CSV table of C-alpha atoms and ligand atoms in Angstrom, one decimal:
chain,number,residue,atom,x,y,z
O,61,MET,CA,81.2,-100.9,8.0
O,62,ILE,CA,77.7,-102.8,6.4
O,63,ARG,CA,75.0,-101.2,6.5
O,64,THR,CA,72.2,-103.3,7.8
O,65,PRO,CA,69.2,-103.2,5.3
O,66,ASN,CA,66.3,-101.1,5.8
O,67,LEU,CA,62.7,-102.9,5.9
O,68,VAL,CA,60.5,-101.4,4.3
O,69,LEU,CA,56.1,-101.3,3.3
O,70,ILE,CA,54.8,-100.4,0.3
O,71,GLY,CA,51.1,-100.9,-0.7
O,72,PHE,CA,48.0,-99.6,-1.0
O,73,MET,CA,46.2,-97.6,2.1
O,74,GLY,CA,44.1,-100.3,3.6
O,75,THR,CA,46.7,-102.9,3.5
O,76,GLY,CA,48.0,-102.7,6.8
O,77,LYS,CA,52.0,-101.5,5.8
O,78,SER,CA,51.3,-99.3,9.4
O,79,ALA,CA,50.1,-101.0,12.0
O,80,VAL,CA,51.6,-104.1,10.7
O,81,GLY,CA,55.3,-101.9,10.7
O,82,ARG,CA,55.1,-101.3,13.6
O,83,THR,CA,54.8,-105.0,14.8
O,84,CYS,CA,57.8,-106.0,12.9
O,85,ALA,CA,59.7,-102.8,14.5
O,86,THR,CA,59.6,-104.5,17.5
O,87,GLN,CA,60.1,-107.7,17.0
O,88,LEU,CA,63.3,-106.8,15.0
O,89,GLY,CA,64.4,-103.8,18.2
O,90,PHE,CA,64.6,-101.0,14.9
O,91,PRO,CA,63.4,-97.9,14.5
O,92,TYR,CA,60.0,-97.4,13.3
O,93,HIS,CA,59.2,-94.7,10.9
O,94,ASP,CA,56.7,-93.0,8.3
O,95,THR,CA,56.8,-91.2,5.5
O,96,ASP,CA,53.0,-90.0,6.3
O,97,THR,CA,54.3,-89.1,9.8
O,98,TRP,CA,57.1,-87.6,8.7
O,99,ILE,CA,55.4,-85.1,6.1
O,100,SER,CA,52.4,-84.5,8.6
O,101,ARG,CA,55.3,-83.5,10.9
O,102,ARG,CA,57.5,-81.4,9.2
O,103,VAL,CA,54.6,-79.2,7.4
O,104,ARG,CA,52.3,-79.5,10.7
O,105,LYS,CA,49.3,-80.1,9.1
O,106,PRO,CA,47.6,-83.3,9.3
O,107,ILE,CA,48.0,-84.9,5.6
O,108,SER,CA,44.0,-84.7,4.5
O,109,GLN,CA,44.6,-80.2,4.6
O,110,ILE,CA,47.7,-80.7,3.2
O,111,PHE,CA,45.8,-82.0,0.0
O,112,ALA,CA,42.9,-79.8,0.8
O,113,GLU,CA,45.5,-76.8,1.2
O,114,ASN,CA,48.6,-76.9,-0.7
O,115,GLY,CA,47.6,-79.5,-3.2
O,116,GLU,CA,48.4,-82.8,-3.9
O,117,ALA,CA,51.8,-82.1,-6.1
O,118,PHE,CA,53.1,-80.2,-3.1
O,119,PHE,CA,52.5,-83.4,-0.5
O,120,ARG,CA,54.3,-85.5,-3.4
O,121,ASP,CA,57.6,-83.6,-3.0
O,122,CYS,CA,57.3,-83.4,0.3
O,123,GLU,CA,56.5,-87.1,0.0
O,124,ARG,CA,59.6,-87.6,-1.9
O,125,ASP,CA,61.6,-85.5,0.6
O,126,ALA,CA,60.5,-88.0,3.2
O,127,VAL,CA,62.4,-91.1,1.1
O,128,ARG,CA,65.3,-89.7,0.8
O,129,GLU,CA,66.6,-88.5,4.0
O,130,LEU,CA,64.5,-91.8,6.4
O,131,SER,CA,66.3,-94.0,3.1
O,132,VAL,CA,69.7,-93.6,4.2
O,133,ARG,CA,69.0,-94.2,7.6
O,134,SER,CA,70.1,-97.6,8.0
O,135,ALA,CA,68.1,-101.4,10.7
O,136,ILE,CA,64.7,-99.3,10.7
O,137,VAL,CA,61.1,-100.2,9.1
O,138,LEU,CA,59.5,-97.5,7.2
O,139,SER,CA,56.2,-97.3,6.2
O,140,THR,CA,55.2,-95.5,2.9
O,141,GLY,CA,52.2,-93.7,1.8
O,142,GLY,CA,50.5,-95.8,-0.6
O,143,GLY,CA,51.0,-93.6,-3.6
O,144,VAL,CA,55.2,-93.5,-3.4
O,145,VAL,CA,56.1,-95.4,-5.9
O,146,LEU,CA,54.4,-93.5,-9.0
O,147,ASP,CA,57.8,-92.2,-8.5
O,148,PRO,CA,60.5,-93.9,-10.1
O,149,GLU,CA,63.5,-92.2,-8.4
O,150,ASN,CA,61.2,-93.6,-4.1
O,151,THR,CA,61.8,-96.3,-6.0
O,152,ARG,CA,65.0,-96.6,-6.7
O,153,MET,CA,65.9,-94.8,-3.4
O,154,LEU,CA,64.1,-97.4,-1.0
O,155,ARG,CA,65.1,-100.5,-3.1
O,156,GLU,CA,69.0,-99.1,-1.9
O,157,SER,CA,67.8,-98.7,1.9
O,158,GLY,CA,66.8,-102.1,1.8
O,159,ILE,CA,64.3,-105.4,1.8
O,160,VAL,CA,61.0,-104.4,0.2
O,161,VAL,CA,57.6,-106.1,0.8
O,162,LEU,CA,54.4,-105.0,-0.4
O,163,LEU,CA,51.4,-106.0,0.8
O,164,THR,CA,48.2,-106.1,-1.0
O,165,ALA,CA,44.6,-107.4,-0.4
O,166,THR,CA,41.7,-106.8,-1.7
O,167,VAL,CA,39.4,-104.7,-2.5
O,168,GLU,CA,36.4,-105.1,-0.3
O,169,THR,CA,39.4,-105.7,2.9
O,170,ILE,CA,40.4,-102.6,2.1
O,171,LEU,CA,37.0,-100.9,1.3
O,172,ALA,CA,36.1,-102.1,4.8
O,173,ARG,CA,39.7,-101.2,6.5
O,174,VAL,CA,39.3,-97.4,5.1
O,175,GLY,CA,36.0,-96.9,4.7
O,176,GLY,CA,34.3,-94.1,6.9
O,177,ARG,CA,37.8,-93.0,8.4
O,178,GLY,CA,37.8,-89.9,6.2
O,179,SER,CA,41.3,-89.8,6.4
O,180,ARG,CA,42.6,-90.7,2.8
O,181,PRO,CA,42.2,-87.6,0.9
O,182,LEU,CA,42.1,-89.7,-2.1
O,183,LEU,CA,39.3,-91.6,-1.9
O,184,GLN,CA,36.3,-89.1,-1.0
O,185,SER,CA,34.4,-90.1,-3.4
O,186,ASP,CA,30.9,-90.8,-4.0
O,187,ASP,CA,32.0,-94.2,-5.4
O,188,PRO,CA,35.1,-95.3,-3.6
O,189,GLU,CA,34.4,-98.7,-3.9
O,190,SER,CA,35.6,-97.0,-8.1
O,191,ARG,CA,38.4,-95.4,-7.1
O,192,ILE,CA,40.0,-98.0,-5.2
O,193,ARG,CA,39.9,-100.3,-8.4
O,194,ALA,CA,40.9,-97.3,-10.6
O,195,LEU,CA,43.7,-97.1,-8.8
O,196,LEU,CA,44.8,-100.3,-7.9
O,197,LEU,CA,45.2,-100.8,-11.9
O,198,GLU,CA,46.7,-97.9,-12.8
O,199,ARG,CA,49.2,-98.8,-9.5
O,200,ASP,CA,49.6,-102.5,-10.0
O,201,SER,CA,53.0,-103.0,-12.2
O,202,ALA,CA,54.4,-99.7,-10.0
O,203,TYR,CA,53.7,-102.0,-6.5
O,204,ARG,CA,55.7,-105.5,-7.9
O,205,ALA,CA,58.0,-104.1,-10.5
O,206,ALA,CA,59.8,-102.5,-6.4
O,207,ALA,CA,58.6,-105.2,-4.2
O,208,ASP,CA,61.5,-107.7,-3.3
O,209,ALA,CA,58.3,-109.7,-1.8
O,210,VAL,CA,54.7,-110.0,-1.5
O,211,VAL,CA,52.1,-110.9,1.0
O,212,ASP,CA,48.8,-110.8,0.8
O,213,THR,CA,47.2,-109.8,3.6
O,214,SER,CA,43.5,-110.1,3.3
O,215,ASP,CA,43.1,-113.0,5.0
O,216,LEU,CA,45.1,-112.9,7.9
O,217,THR,CA,45.7,-110.7,11.4
O,218,ARG,CA,48.6,-108.0,11.6
O,219,GLU,CA,50.6,-110.5,13.4
O,220,GLU,CA,51.2,-113.3,10.7
O,221,VAL,CA,52.0,-110.7,8.3
O,222,ALA,CA,54.5,-108.9,10.7
O,223,GLU,CA,55.4,-113.3,11.3
O,224,GLN,CA,55.9,-113.9,7.5
O,225,VAL,CA,57.1,-110.0,6.2
O,226,VAL,CA,60.0,-110.7,9.7
O,227,ALA,CA,61.1,-113.9,7.4
O,228,LEU,CA,61.0,-112.5,4.2
O,229,TYR,CA,63.2,-109.6,6.6
O,230,GLN,CA,65.7,-112.5,7.2
O,231,GLY,CA,65.5,-114.3,4.5
O,232,GLY,CA,67.0,-111.4,2.4
O,233,ALA,CA,63.6,-112.1,0.7
O,234,HIS,CA,65.7,-113.1,-2.6
Y,320,LIG,C1,48.2,-91.9,-0.1
Y,320,LIG,C2,48.3,-93.0,0.6
Y,320,LIG,C3,48.2,-92.1,1.8
Y,320,LIG,C4,49.0,-90.8,2.0
Y,320,LIG,C5,48.1,-89.9,1.1
Y,320,LIG,C6,48.2,-90.8,-1.0
Y,320,LIG,C7,48.3,-92.3,-2.0
Y,320,LIG,O1,49.1,-93.1,2.8
Y,320,LIG,O2,50.4,-91.2,1.6
Y,320,LIG,O3,47.1,-89.6,1.5
Y,320,LIG,O4,48.6,-92.2,-2.9
Y,320,LIG,O5,47.7,-93.5,-2.1
Y,320,LIG,P1,47.8,-94.6,3.0
Y,320,LIG,O6,48.6,-95.2,1.8
Y,320,LIG,O7,49.4,-95.2,4.0
Y,320,LIG,O8,47.2,-94.5,3.6
């Protein structure tokens, strides 16, 4: 049997992976999954509480388990946490599982989208903008190396992004 590739969304916090992923899943008729949701259910705590009580290393272990379990499924849309590409093994599994689309946004857009919600433990800082810039710089090459295609979401609606992502998936993104 030929396996139907997954549609995998990667990218920084606030680039719209979850919202766009859900819309793409509806359009493709695929189930929607999200590594953060998988981890929260498994550990029975919100992500912010996992970071606070168990630490980032524990979270990253759970994230690897989530990728291992979800990437072997087929015909799903999978949104991932912004740090998933920090582990090359995650990147390898995700790339093997389907088409990987990177969502990007400007620092200003990211700040506006994540600002004030307090749910991103890595952005709990007096200067979230500098934190975003530093993390983006650190991660940019890993994001790009993992991606089959890139969509800049800064000036697009969720529907417009989803339309482009679905077209990339259906075109095989090559
Ligand atoms: C993280 C991003 C978050 C979540 C965790 C760590 C990161 O997911 O996995 O807080 O390292 O960038 P979103 O990208 O969905 O916000």
